Amino acid sequence: MSGRRLPSRYSRLREEGGKLPGIVRATPKLHGAKLATKSPTITMMLSTEGREGFVVKVRGLPWSCSADEVMRFFSDCKIQNGTSGIRFIYTREGRPSGEAFVELESEEEVKLALKKDRETMGHRYVEVFKSNSVEMDWVLKHTGPNSPDTANDGFVRLRGLPFGCSKEEIVQFFSGLEIVPNGMTLPVDFQGRSTGEAFVQFASQEIAEKALRTQGRIGTV
């Protein structure tokens, strides 16, 4: 097979299943697909500056949790648009997943919200992670009972990335495939560490499908 092979861990896409060390899985939704190589030309370098927003992701919420209860949990923080800034994540069956995104008014409010990590709501410990608007929009669009079986939005989700992987390395991995400006984000946890995931939006669904056939190496040893 021809194509660029970047120095470091082997990364390729495989069908969704057991997670292997150093293996990258990319999916247009939550379904796996295999990657293939393309031209070594790097089309653009990207950032998510201006699209990050002020968002945290909350995990471990009681199943019956309401927006008002989340507001009380974050009573020290200024939530954007009140209860409208709390976005619950649902399963395909329409049941609460125990997770939600919370949109805040500033970076300082995000820092205050992150201090709530591991505090309790009822009898449950609640985890709070730093997130951003790109991740939130992607997750909300691709989860819940009304989420499409196939999203024609050009989004690809990468999983299992090396933790030191940079945006530039991902751009190089997908060299020759056009990514929209500000179309990449690498989520981090509440301590600012990479989660090993990335969200990439390509210029079209056709290009995204080519991305899902890319193989090679990514990241650093």
mmCIF file with all atom_site columns, C-alpha atoms in Angstrom:
data_model
loop_
_atom_site.group_PDB
_atom_site.id
_atom_site.type_symbol
_atom_site.label_atom_id
_atom_site.label_alt_id
_atom_site.label_comp_id
_atom_site.label_asym_id
_atom_site.label_entity_id
_atom_site.label_seq_id
_atom_site.pdbx_PDB_ins_code
_atom_site.Cartn_x
_atom_site.Cartn_y
_atom_site.Cartn_z
_atom_site.occupancy
_atom_site.B_iso_or_equiv
_atom_site.pdbx_formal_charge
_atom_site.auth_seq_id
_atom_site.auth_comp_id
_atom_site.auth_asym_id
_atom_site.auth_atom_id
_atom_site.pdbx_PDB_model_num
ATOM 1   C CA . MET A 1 1   ? 0.000   0.000  0.000  1.00 0.00 ? 1   MET A CA 1
ATOM 2   C CA . SER A 1 2   ? 1.262   3.432  -0.901 1.00 0.00 ? 2   SER A CA 1
ATOM 3   C CA . GLY A 1 3   ? 0.773   6.479  1.209  1.00 0.00 ? 3   GLY A CA 1
ATOM 4   C CA . ARG A 1 4   ? 2.443   8.430  3.948  1.00 0.00 ? 4   ARG A CA 1
ATOM 5   C CA . ARG A 1 5   ? 3.505   6.594  7.111  1.00 0.00 ? 5   ARG A CA 1
ATOM 6   C CA . LEU A 1 6   ? 4.226   8.930  10.005 1.00 0.00 ? 6   LEU A CA 1
ATOM 7   C CA . PRO A 1 7   ? 6.871   7.906  12.562 1.00 0.00 ? 7   PRO A CA 1
ATOM 8   C CA . SER A 1 8   ? 5.393   6.523  15.775 1.00 0.00 ? 8   SER A CA 1
ATOM 9   C CA . ARG A 1 9   ? 2.571   4.313  16.844 1.00 0.00 ? 9   ARG A CA 1
ATOM 10  C CA . TYR A 1 10  ? 0.674   2.274  14.303 1.00 0.00 ? 10  TYR A CA 1
ATOM 11  C CA . SER A 1 11  ? -2.775  3.691  13.828 1.00 0.00 ? 11  SER A CA 1
ATOM 12  C CA . ARG A 1 12  ? -5.539  2.443  11.626 1.00 0.00 ? 12  ARG A CA 1
ATOM 13  C CA . LEU A 1 13  ? -9.286  2.298  11.750 1.00 0.00 ? 13  LEU A CA 1
ATOM 14  C CA . ARG A 1 14  ? -11.016 -0.929 12.545 1.00 0.00 ? 14  ARG A CA 1
ATOM 15  C CA . GLU A 1 15  ? -14.560 -2.009 13.173 1.00 0.00 ? 15  GLU A CA 1
ATOM 16  C CA . GLU A 1 16  ? -15.890 -0.804 16.533 1.00 0.00 ? 16  GLU A CA 1
ATOM 17  C CA . GLY A 1 17  ? -14.946 -3.401 19.133 1.00 0.00 ? 17  GLY A CA 1
ATOM 18  C CA . GLY A 1 18  ? -12.247 -4.066 21.695 1.00 0.00 ? 18  GLY A CA 1
ATOM 19  C CA . LYS A 1 19  ? -9.879  -1.142 22.154 1.00 0.00 ? 19  LYS A CA 1
ATOM 20  C CA . LEU A 1 20  ? -6.241  -1.918 21.426 1.00 0.00 ? 20  LEU A CA 1
ATOM 21  C CA . PRO A 1 21  ? -3.293  0.211  22.626 1.00 0.00 ? 21  PRO A CA 1
ATOM 22  C CA . GLY A 1 22  ? -2.256  2.802  20.068 1.00 0.00 ? 22  GLY A CA 1
ATOM 23  C CA . ILE A 1 23  ? -5.084  1.958  17.676 1.00 0.00 ? 23  ILE A CA 1
ATOM 24  C CA . VAL A 1 24  ? -7.030  4.858  16.197 1.00 0.00 ? 24  VAL A CA 1
ATOM 25  C CA . ARG A 1 25  ? -10.686 4.319  15.442 1.00 0.00 ? 25  ARG A CA 1
ATOM 26  C CA . ALA A 1 26  ? -12.537 6.875  13.347 1.00 0.00 ? 26  ALA A CA 1
ATOM 27  C CA . THR A 1 27  ? -16.269 6.880  12.864 1.00 0.00 ? 27  THR A CA 1
ATOM 28  C CA . PRO A 1 28  ? -18.697 9.233  11.123 1.00 0.00 ? 28  PRO A CA 1
ATOM 29  C CA . LYS A 1 29  ? -21.087 8.422  13.990 1.00 0.00 ? 29  LYS A CA 1
ATOM 30  C CA . LEU A 1 30  ? -20.455 5.795  16.599 1.00 0.00 ? 30  LEU A CA 1
ATOM 31  C CA . HIS A 1 31  ? -19.923 3.101  13.957 1.00 0.00 ? 31  HIS A CA 1
ATOM 32  C CA . GLY A 1 32  ? -16.390 1.965  13.078 1.00 0.00 ? 32  GLY A CA 1
ATOM 33  C CA . ALA A 1 33  ? -14.779 2.041  9.653  1.00 0.00 ? 33  ALA A CA 1
ATOM 34  C CA . LYS A 1 34  ? -11.343 1.386  8.176  1.00 0.00 ? 34  LYS A CA 1
ATOM 35  C CA . LEU A 1 35  ? -8.843  4.018  7.042  1.00 0.00 ? 35  LEU A CA 1
ATOM 36  C CA . ALA A 1 36  ? -6.717  4.244  3.796  1.00 0.00 ? 36  ALA A CA 1
ATOM 37  C CA . THR A 1 37  ? -3.862  6.506  2.678  1.00 0.00 ? 37  THR A CA 1
ATOM 38  C CA . LYS A 1 38  ? -4.070  9.504  0.389  1.00 0.00 ? 38  LYS A CA 1
ATOM 39  C CA . SER A 1 39  ? -1.763  12.158 -1.061 1.00 0.00 ? 39  SER A CA 1
ATOM 40  C CA . PRO A 1 40  ? 1.096   13.371 1.177  1.00 0.00 ? 40  PRO A CA 1
ATOM 41  C CA . THR A 1 41  ? 0.166   17.006 0.496  1.00 0.00 ? 41  THR A CA 1
ATOM 42  C CA . ILE A 1 42  ? -0.839  18.839 3.676  1.00 0.00 ? 42  ILE A CA 1
ATOM 43  C CA . THR A 1 43  ? -3.871  20.934 2.765  1.00 0.00 ? 43  THR A CA 1
ATOM 44  C CA . MET A 1 44  ? -4.069  23.262 5.816  1.00 0.00 ? 44  MET A CA 1
ATOM 45  C CA . MET A 1 45  ? -3.201  23.676 9.450  1.00 0.00 ? 45  MET A CA 1
ATOM 46  C CA . LEU A 1 46  ? -6.136  24.098 11.767 1.00 0.00 ? 46  LEU A CA 1
ATOM 47  C CA . SER A 1 47  ? -7.179  25.378 15.151 1.00 0.00 ? 47  SER A CA 1
ATOM 48  C CA . THR A 1 48  ? -10.483 25.569 16.981 1.00 0.00 ? 48  THR A CA 1
ATOM 49  C CA . GLU A 1 49  ? -9.859  29.096 18.226 1.00 0.00 ? 49  GLU A CA 1
ATOM 50  C CA . GLY A 1 50  ? -13.107 31.009 18.240 1.00 0.00 ? 50  GLY A CA 1
ATOM 51  C CA . ARG A 1 51  ? -15.275 27.898 18.264 1.00 0.00 ? 51  ARG A CA 1
ATOM 52  C CA . GLU A 1 52  ? -14.369 26.385 21.616 1.00 0.00 ? 52  GLU A CA 1
ATOM 53  C CA . GLY A 1 53  ? -16.973 28.211 23.661 1.00 0.00 ? 53  GLY A CA 1
ATOM 54  C CA . PHE A 1 54  ? -17.124 27.773 27.440 1.00 0.00 ? 54  PHE A CA 1
ATOM 55  C CA . VAL A 1 55  ? -18.432 24.266 27.983 1.00 0.00 ? 55  VAL A CA 1
ATOM 56  C CA . VAL A 1 56  ? -18.050 21.489 30.529 1.00 0.00 ? 56  VAL A CA 1
ATOM 57  C CA . LYS A 1 57  ? -19.248 17.914 30.269 1.00 0.00 ? 57  LYS A CA 1
ATOM 58  C CA . VAL A 1 58  ? -20.850 16.319 33.308 1.00 0.00 ? 58  VAL A CA 1
ATOM 59  C CA . ARG A 1 59  ? -20.922 12.568 33.900 1.00 0.00 ? 59  ARG A CA 1
ATOM 60  C CA . GLY A 1 60  ? -22.571 10.467 36.611 1.00 0.00 ? 60  GLY A CA 1
ATOM 61  C CA . LEU A 1 61  ? -25.804 12.415 36.969 1.00 0.00 ? 61  LEU A CA 1
ATOM 62  C CA . PRO A 1 62  ? -28.782 10.644 38.568 1.00 0.00 ? 62  PRO A CA 1
ATOM 63  C CA . TRP A 1 63  ? -31.100 9.269  35.869 1.00 0.00 ? 63  TRP A CA 1
ATOM 64  C CA . SER A 1 64  ? -33.965 11.452 37.130 1.00 0.00 ? 64  SER A CA 1
ATOM 65  C CA . CYS A 1 65  ? -31.835 14.600 37.310 1.00 0.00 ? 65  CYS A CA 1
ATOM 66  C CA . SER A 1 66  ? -33.518 17.818 36.125 1.00 0.00 ? 66  SER A CA 1
ATOM 67  C CA . ALA A 1 67  ? -32.020 21.009 34.690 1.00 0.00 ? 67  ALA A CA 1
ATOM 68  C CA . ASP A 1 68  ? -32.923 22.808 37.922 1.00 0.00 ? 68  ASP A CA 1
ATOM 69  C CA . GLU A 1 69  ? -30.909 20.278 39.930 1.00 0.00 ? 69  GLU A CA 1
ATOM 70  C CA . VAL A 1 70  ? -27.913 20.825 37.647 1.00 0.00 ? 70  VAL A CA 1
ATOM 71  C CA . MET A 1 71  ? -28.347 24.579 38.154 1.00 0.00 ? 71  MET A CA 1
ATOM 72  C CA . ARG A 1 72  ? -28.227 24.068 41.925 1.00 0.00 ? 72  ARG A CA 1
ATOM 73  C CA . PHE A 1 73  ? -25.155 21.831 41.616 1.00 0.00 ? 73  PHE A CA 1
ATOM 74  C CA . PHE A 1 74  ? -23.383 24.637 39.723 1.00 0.00 ? 74  PHE A CA 1
ATOM 75  C CA . SER A 1 75  ? -24.886 27.400 41.867 1.00 0.00 ? 75  SER A CA 1
ATOM 76  C CA . ASP A 1 76  ? -21.500 29.149 42.115 1.00 0.00 ? 76  ASP A CA 1
ATOM 77  C CA . CYS A 1 77  ? -21.217 29.335 38.321 1.00 0.00 ? 77  CYS A CA 1
ATOM 78  C CA . LYS A 1 78  ? -22.909 31.530 35.732 1.00 0.00 ? 78  LYS A CA 1
ATOM 79  C CA . ILE A 1 79  ? -24.604 29.223 33.242 1.00 0.00 ? 79  ILE A CA 1
ATOM 80  C CA . GLN A 1 80  ? -25.325 30.722 29.838 1.00 0.00 ? 80  GLN A CA 1
ATOM 81  C CA . ASN A 1 81  ? -29.067 31.247 29.320 1.00 0.00 ? 81  ASN A CA 1
ATOM 82  C CA . GLY A 1 82  ? -29.974 29.508 32.573 1.00 0.00 ? 82  GLY A CA 1
ATOM 83  C CA . THR A 1 83  ? -31.533 26.054 32.198 1.00 0.00 ? 83  THR A CA 1
ATOM 84  C CA . SER A 1 84  ? -31.347 26.421 28.381 1.00 0.00 ? 84  SER A CA 1
ATOM 85  C CA . GLY A 1 85  ? -27.558 26.155 28.732 1.00 0.00 ? 85  GLY A CA 1
ATOM 86  C CA . ILE A 1 86  ? -27.855 22.634 30.164 1.00 0.00 ? 86  ILE A CA 1
ATOM 87  C CA . ARG A 1 87  ? -27.931 20.016 27.382 1.00 0.00 ? 87  ARG A CA 1
ATOM 88  C CA . PHE A 1 88  ? -28.687 16.480 28.500 1.00 0.00 ? 88  PHE A CA 1
ATOM 89  C CA . ILE A 1 89  ? -27.374 13.522 26.487 1.00 0.00 ? 89  ILE A CA 1
ATOM 90  C CA . TYR A 1 90  ? -29.852 10.728 25.757 1.00 0.00 ? 90  TYR A CA 1
ATOM 91  C CA . THR A 1 91  ? -29.469 7.179  24.472 1.00 0.00 ? 91  THR A CA 1
ATOM 92  C CA . ARG A 1 92  ? -30.944 6.042  21.161 1.00 0.00 ? 92  ARG A CA 1
ATOM 93  C CA . GLU A 1 93  ? -33.840 4.648  23.172 1.00 0.00 ? 93  GLU A CA 1
ATOM 94  C CA . GLY A 1 94  ? -34.510 8.137  24.543 1.00 0.00 ? 94  GLY A CA 1
ATOM 95  C CA . ARG A 1 95  ? -33.372 7.352  28.079 1.00 0.00 ? 95  ARG A CA 1
ATOM 96  C CA . PRO A 1 96  ? -31.101 9.703  30.082 1.00 0.00 ? 96  PRO A CA 1
ATOM 97  C CA . SER A 1 97  ? -27.439 8.706  29.782 1.00 0.00 ? 97  SER A CA 1
ATOM 98  C CA . GLY A 1 98  ? -26.399 10.352 33.050 1.00 0.00 ? 98  GLY A CA 1
ATOM 99  C CA . GLU A 1 99  ? -24.330 12.885 31.089 1.00 0.00 ? 99  GLU A CA 1
ATOM 100 C CA . ALA A 1 100 ? -24.873 16.492 30.064 1.00 0.00 ? 100 ALA A CA 1
ATOM 101 C CA . PHE A 1 101 ? -23.096 19.508 28.627 1.00 0.00 ? 101 PHE A CA 1
ATOM 102 C CA . VAL A 1 102 ? -23.245 22.815 30.468 1.00 0.00 ? 102 VAL A CA 1
ATOM 103 C CA . GLU A 1 103 ? -22.578 26.096 28.636 1.00 0.00 ? 103 GLU A CA 1
ATOM 104 C CA . LEU A 1 104 ? -20.992 28.764 30.827 1.00 0.00 ? 104 LEU A CA 1
ATOM 105 C CA . GLU A 1 105 ? -20.458 32.486 30.393 1.00 0.00 ? 105 GLU A CA 1
ATOM 106 C CA . SER A 1 106 ? -16.652 32.690 30.534 1.00 0.00 ? 106 SER A CA 1
ATOM 107 C CA . GLU A 1 107 ? -13.406 30.794 31.005 1.00 0.00 ? 107 GLU A CA 1
ATOM 108 C CA . GLU A 1 108 ? -13.420 31.798 34.672 1.00 0.00 ? 108 GLU A CA 1
ATOM 109 C CA . GLU A 1 109 ? -16.813 30.153 35.082 1.00 0.00 ? 109 GLU A CA 1
ATOM 110 C CA . VAL A 1 110 ? -15.422 27.008 33.448 1.00 0.00 ? 110 VAL A CA 1
ATOM 111 C CA . LYS A 1 111 ? -12.629 26.944 36.032 1.00 0.00 ? 111 LYS A CA 1
ATOM 112 C CA . LEU A 1 112 ? -15.184 27.278 38.832 1.00 0.00 ? 112 LEU A CA 1
ATOM 113 C CA . ALA A 1 113 ? -17.273 24.470 37.331 1.00 0.00 ? 113 ALA A CA 1
ATOM 114 C CA . LEU A 1 114 ? -14.255 22.156 37.117 1.00 0.00 ? 114 LEU A CA 1
ATOM 115 C CA . LYS A 1 115 ? -13.783 22.530 40.870 1.00 0.00 ? 115 LYS A CA 1
ATOM 116 C CA . LYS A 1 116 ? -17.082 20.681 41.284 1.00 0.00 ? 116 LYS A CA 1
ATOM 117 C CA . ASP A 1 117 ? -15.504 17.509 39.924 1.00 0.00 ? 117 ASP A CA 1
ATOM 118 C CA . ARG A 1 118 ? -16.064 14.514 42.239 1.00 0.00 ? 118 ARG A CA 1
ATOM 119 C CA . GLU A 1 119 ? -18.637 16.315 44.345 1.00 0.00 ? 119 GLU A CA 1
ATOM 120 C CA . THR A 1 120 ? -21.889 14.473 45.057 1.00 0.00 ? 120 THR A CA 1
ATOM 121 C CA . MET A 1 121 ? -25.407 14.932 43.758 1.00 0.00 ? 121 MET A CA 1
ATOM 122 C CA . GLY A 1 122 ? -27.684 12.809 45.888 1.00 0.00 ? 122 GLY A CA 1
ATOM 123 C CA . HIS A 1 123 ? -25.733 9.599  46.428 1.00 0.00 ? 123 HIS A CA 1
ATOM 124 C CA . ARG A 1 124 ? -23.711 9.844  43.216 1.00 0.00 ? 124 ARG A CA 1
ATOM 125 C CA . TYR A 1 125 ? -20.267 11.256 42.550 1.00 0.00 ? 125 TYR A CA 1
ATOM 126 C CA . VAL A 1 126 ? -20.384 13.633 39.605 1.00 0.00 ? 126 VAL A CA 1
ATOM 127 C CA . GLU A 1 127 ? -17.432 14.036 37.235 1.00 0.00 ? 127 GLU A CA 1
ATOM 128 C CA . VAL A 1 128 ? -16.863 17.362 35.477 1.00 0.00 ? 128 VAL A CA 1
ATOM 129 C CA . PHE A 1 129 ? -14.651 17.609 32.379 1.00 0.00 ? 129 PHE A CA 1
ATOM 130 C CA . LYS A 1 130 ? -13.571 20.541 30.227 1.00 0.00 ? 130 LYS A CA 1
ATOM 131 C CA . SER A 1 131 ? -15.262 20.330 26.843 1.00 0.00 ? 131 SER A CA 1
ATOM 132 C CA . ASN A 1 132 ? -16.062 22.694 23.955 1.00 0.00 ? 132 ASN A CA 1
ATOM 133 C CA . SER A 1 133 ? -18.773 23.618 21.493 1.00 0.00 ? 133 SER A CA 1
ATOM 134 C CA . VAL A 1 134 ? -17.521 21.330 18.726 1.00 0.00 ? 134 VAL A CA 1
ATOM 135 C CA . GLU A 1 135 ? -17.634 18.216 20.894 1.00 0.00 ? 135 GLU A CA 1
ATOM 136 C CA . MET A 1 136 ? -21.006 19.232 22.336 1.00 0.00 ? 136 MET A CA 1
ATOM 137 C CA . ASP A 1 137 ? -22.579 19.826 18.915 1.00 0.00 ? 137 ASP A CA 1
ATOM 138 C CA . TRP A 1 138 ? -21.223 16.548 17.564 1.00 0.00 ? 138 TRP A CA 1
ATOM 139 C CA . VAL A 1 139 ? -22.394 14.448 20.505 1.00 0.00 ? 139 VAL A CA 1
ATOM 140 C CA . LEU A 1 140 ? -25.847 16.039 20.650 1.00 0.00 ? 140 LEU A CA 1
ATOM 141 C CA . LYS A 1 141 ? -26.342 15.518 16.935 1.00 0.00 ? 141 LYS A CA 1
ATOM 142 C CA . HIS A 1 142 ? -25.242 11.891 16.973 1.00 0.00 ? 142 HIS A CA 1
ATOM 143 C CA . THR A 1 143 ? -27.012 10.666 20.090 1.00 0.00 ? 143 THR A CA 1
ATOM 144 C CA . GLY A 1 144 ? -30.625 10.440 21.189 1.00 0.00 ? 144 GLY A CA 1
ATOM 145 C CA . PRO A 1 145 ? -33.682 8.805  19.598 1.00 0.00 ? 145 PRO A CA 1
ATOM 146 C CA . ASN A 1 146 ? -33.802 11.209 16.657 1.00 0.00 ? 146 ASN A CA 1
ATOM 147 C CA . SER A 1 147 ? -30.145 10.955 15.666 1.00 0.00 ? 147 SER A CA 1
ATOM 148 C CA . PRO A 1 148 ? -29.705 9.938  12.012 1.00 0.00 ? 148 PRO A CA 1
ATOM 149 C CA . ASP A 1 149 ? -28.335 6.510  11.142 1.00 0.00 ? 149 ASP A CA 1
ATOM 150 C CA . THR A 1 150 ? -25.956 8.195  8.717  1.00 0.00 ? 150 THR A CA 1
ATOM 151 C CA . ALA A 1 151 ? -24.947 11.799 9.268  1.00 0.00 ? 151 ALA A CA 1
ATOM 152 C CA . ASN A 1 152 ? -24.015 13.576 6.047  1.00 0.00 ? 152 ASN A CA 1
ATOM 153 C CA . ASP A 1 153 ? -22.204 16.388 7.818  1.00 0.00 ? 153 ASP A CA 1
ATOM 154 C CA . GLY A 1 154 ? -18.604 15.386 7.074  1.00 0.00 ? 154 GLY A CA 1
ATOM 155 C CA . PHE A 1 155 ? -17.777 14.782 10.742 1.00 0.00 ? 155 PHE A CA 1
ATOM 156 C CA . VAL A 1 156 ? -15.387 12.002 11.743 1.00 0.00 ? 156 VAL A CA 1
ATOM 157 C CA . ARG A 1 157 ? -14.643 10.980 15.314 1.00 0.00 ? 157 ARG A CA 1
ATOM 158 C CA . LEU A 1 158 ? -11.186 9.586  16.094 1.00 0.00 ? 158 LEU A CA 1
ATOM 159 C CA . ARG A 1 159 ? -10.693 7.378  19.131 1.00 0.00 ? 159 ARG A CA 1
ATOM 160 C CA . GLY A 1 160 ? -7.555  5.843  20.643 1.00 0.00 ? 160 GLY A CA 1
ATOM 161 C CA . LEU A 1 161 ? -5.157  8.605  19.592 1.00 0.00 ? 161 LEU A CA 1
ATOM 162 C CA . PRO A 1 162 ? -1.740  8.779  21.303 1.00 0.00 ? 162 PRO A CA 1
ATOM 163 C CA . PHE A 1 163 ? -2.161  11.178 24.206 1.00 0.00 ? 163 PHE A CA 1
ATOM 164 C CA . GLY A 1 164 ? 0.555   13.514 22.926 1.00 0.00 ? 164 GLY A CA 1
ATOM 165 C CA . CYS A 1 165 ? -0.966  13.721 19.451 1.00 0.00 ? 165 CYS A CA 1
ATOM 166 C CA . SER A 1 166 ? -1.217  17.245 18.028 1.00 0.00 ? 166 SER A CA 1
ATOM 167 C CA . LYS A 1 167 ? -3.628  18.813 15.535 1.00 0.00 ? 167 LYS A CA 1
ATOM 168 C CA . GLU A 1 168 ? -0.764  19.167 13.061 1.00 0.00 ? 168 GLU A CA 1
ATOM 169 C CA . GLU A 1 169 ? -0.116  15.409 13.185 1.00 0.00 ? 169 GLU A CA 1
ATOM 170 C CA . ILE A 1 170 ? -3.792  14.695 12.527 1.00 0.00 ? 170 ILE A CA 1
ATOM 171 C CA . VAL A 1 171 ? -3.770  17.109 9.565  1.00 0.00 ? 171 VAL A CA 1
ATOM 172 C CA . GLN A 1 172 ? -0.683  15.321 8.249  1.00 0.00 ? 172 GLN A CA 1
ATOM 173 C CA . PHE A 1 173 ? -2.334  11.936 8.785  1.00 0.00 ? 173 PHE A CA 1
ATOM 174 C CA . PHE A 1 174 ? -5.235  13.068 6.586  1.00 0.00 ? 174 PHE A CA 1
ATOM 175 C CA . SER A 1 175 ? -2.976  14.879 4.120  1.00 0.00 ? 175 SER A CA 1
ATOM 176 C CA . GLY A 1 176 ? -4.674  15.676 0.825  1.00 0.00 ? 176 GLY A CA 1
ATOM 177 C CA . LEU A 1 177 ? -8.148  15.670 2.377  1.00 0.00 ? 177 LEU A CA 1
ATOM 178 C CA . GLU A 1 178 ? -9.698  19.089 2.946  1.00 0.00 ? 178 GLU A CA 1
ATOM 179 C CA . ILE A 1 179 ? -10.748 19.917 6.499  1.00 0.00 ? 179 ILE A CA 1
ATOM 180 C CA . VAL A 1 180 ? -12.970 22.943 7.048  1.00 0.00 ? 180 VAL A CA 1
ATOM 181 C CA . PRO A 1 181 ? -11.411 25.978 8.781  1.00 0.00 ? 181 PRO A CA 1
ATOM 182 C CA . ASN A 1 182 ? -11.541 25.602 12.566 1.00 0.00 ? 182 ASN A CA 1
ATOM 183 C CA . GLY A 1 183 ? -12.884 22.097 11.966 1.00 0.00 ? 183 GLY A CA 1
ATOM 184 C CA . MET A 1 184 ? -10.855 20.139 14.493 1.00 0.00 ? 184 MET A CA 1
ATOM 185 C CA . THR A 1 185 ? -10.981 19.718 18.236 1.00 0.00 ? 185 THR A CA 1
ATOM 186 C CA . LEU A 1 186 ? -9.102  17.524 20.692 1.00 0.00 ? 186 LEU A CA 1
ATOM 187 C CA . PRO A 1 187 ? -11.160 17.157 23.898 1.00 0.00 ? 187 PRO A CA 1
ATOM 188 C CA . VAL A 1 188 ? -9.353  17.256 27.244 1.00 0.00 ? 188 VAL A CA 1
ATOM 189 C CA . ASP A 1 189 ? -10.349 16.078 30.720 1.00 0.00 ? 189 ASP A CA 1
ATOM 190 C CA . PHE A 1 190 ? -10.790 18.241 33.817 1.00 0.00 ? 190 PHE A CA 1
ATOM 191 C CA . GLN A 1 191 ? -7.006  18.270 34.340 1.00 0.00 ? 191 GLN A CA 1
ATOM 192 C CA . GLY A 1 192 ? -6.364  19.495 30.812 1.00 0.00 ? 192 GLY A CA 1
ATOM 193 C CA . ARG A 1 193 ? -5.087  16.130 29.537 1.00 0.00 ? 193 ARG A CA 1
ATOM 194 C CA . SER A 1 194 ? -6.029  14.720 26.157 1.00 0.00 ? 194 SER A CA 1
ATOM 195 C CA . THR A 1 195 ? -8.799  12.113 26.197 1.00 0.00 ? 195 THR A CA 1
ATOM 196 C CA . GLY A 1 196 ? -7.332  10.303 23.184 1.00 0.00 ? 196 GLY A CA 1
ATOM 197 C CA . GLU A 1 197 ? -10.221 11.452 20.978 1.00 0.00 ? 197 GLU A CA 1
ATOM 198 C CA . ALA A 1 198 ? -10.617 14.045 18.248 1.00 0.00 ? 198 ALA A CA 1
ATOM 199 C CA . PHE A 1 199 ? -13.457 15.439 16.152 1.00 0.00 ? 199 PHE A CA 1
ATOM 200 C CA . VAL A 1 200 ? -12.664 16.408 12.578 1.00 0.00 ? 200 VAL A CA 1
ATOM 201 C CA . GLN A 1 201 ? -15.047 18.020 10.108 1.00 0.00 ? 201 GLN A CA 1
ATOM 202 C CA . PHE A 1 202 ? -14.138 17.546 6.454  1.00 0.00 ? 202 PHE A CA 1
ATOM 203 C CA . ALA A 1 203 ? -15.286 19.767 3.611  1.00 0.00 ? 203 ALA A CA 1
ATOM 204 C CA . SER A 1 204 ? -17.843 17.197 2.407  1.00 0.00 ? 204 SER A CA 1
ATOM 205 C CA . GLN A 1 205 ? -19.282 13.810 3.286  1.00 0.00 ? 205 GLN A CA 1
ATOM 206 C CA . GLU A 1 206 ? -17.435 12.316 0.299  1.00 0.00 ? 206 GLU A CA 1
ATOM 207 C CA . ILE A 1 207 ? -14.100 13.504 1.699  1.00 0.00 ? 207 ILE A CA 1
ATOM 208 C CA . ALA A 1 208 ? -15.067 12.213 5.147  1.00 0.00 ? 208 ALA A CA 1
ATOM 209 C CA . GLU A 1 209 ? -15.714 8.775  3.650  1.00 0.00 ? 209 GLU A CA 1
ATOM 210 C CA . LYS A 1 210 ? -12.262 8.864  2.048  1.00 0.00 ? 210 LYS A CA 1
ATOM 211 C CA . ALA A 1 211 ? -10.825 9.774  5.454  1.00 0.00 ? 211 ALA A CA 1
ATOM 212 C CA . LEU A 1 212 ? -12.430 6.658  6.912  1.00 0.00 ? 212 LEU A CA 1
ATOM 213 C CA . ARG A 1 213 ? -10.291 4.554  4.563  1.00 0.00 ? 213 ARG A CA 1
ATOM 214 C CA . THR A 1 214 ? -6.968  6.125  5.593  1.00 0.00 ? 214 THR A CA 1
ATOM 215 C CA . GLN A 1 215 ? -4.198  4.002  7.101  1.00 0.00 ? 215 GLN A CA 1
ATOM 216 C CA . GLY A 1 216 ? -0.822  4.963  8.472  1.00 0.00 ? 216 GLY A CA 1
ATOM 217 C CA . ARG A 1 217 ? 0.997   6.031  11.613 1.00 0.00 ? 217 ARG A CA 1
ATOM 218 C CA . ILE A 1 218 ? 0.135   8.956  13.818 1.00 0.00 ? 218 ILE A CA 1
ATOM 219 C CA . GLY A 1 219 ? 1.584   10.694 16.865 1.00 0.00 ? 219 GLY A CA 1
ATOM 220 C CA . THR A 1 220 ? 4.949   10.330 18.519 1.00 0.00 ? 220 THR A CA 1
ATOM 221 C CA . VAL A 1 221 ? 6.577   7.442  20.293 1.00 0.00 ? 221 VAL A CA 1
#
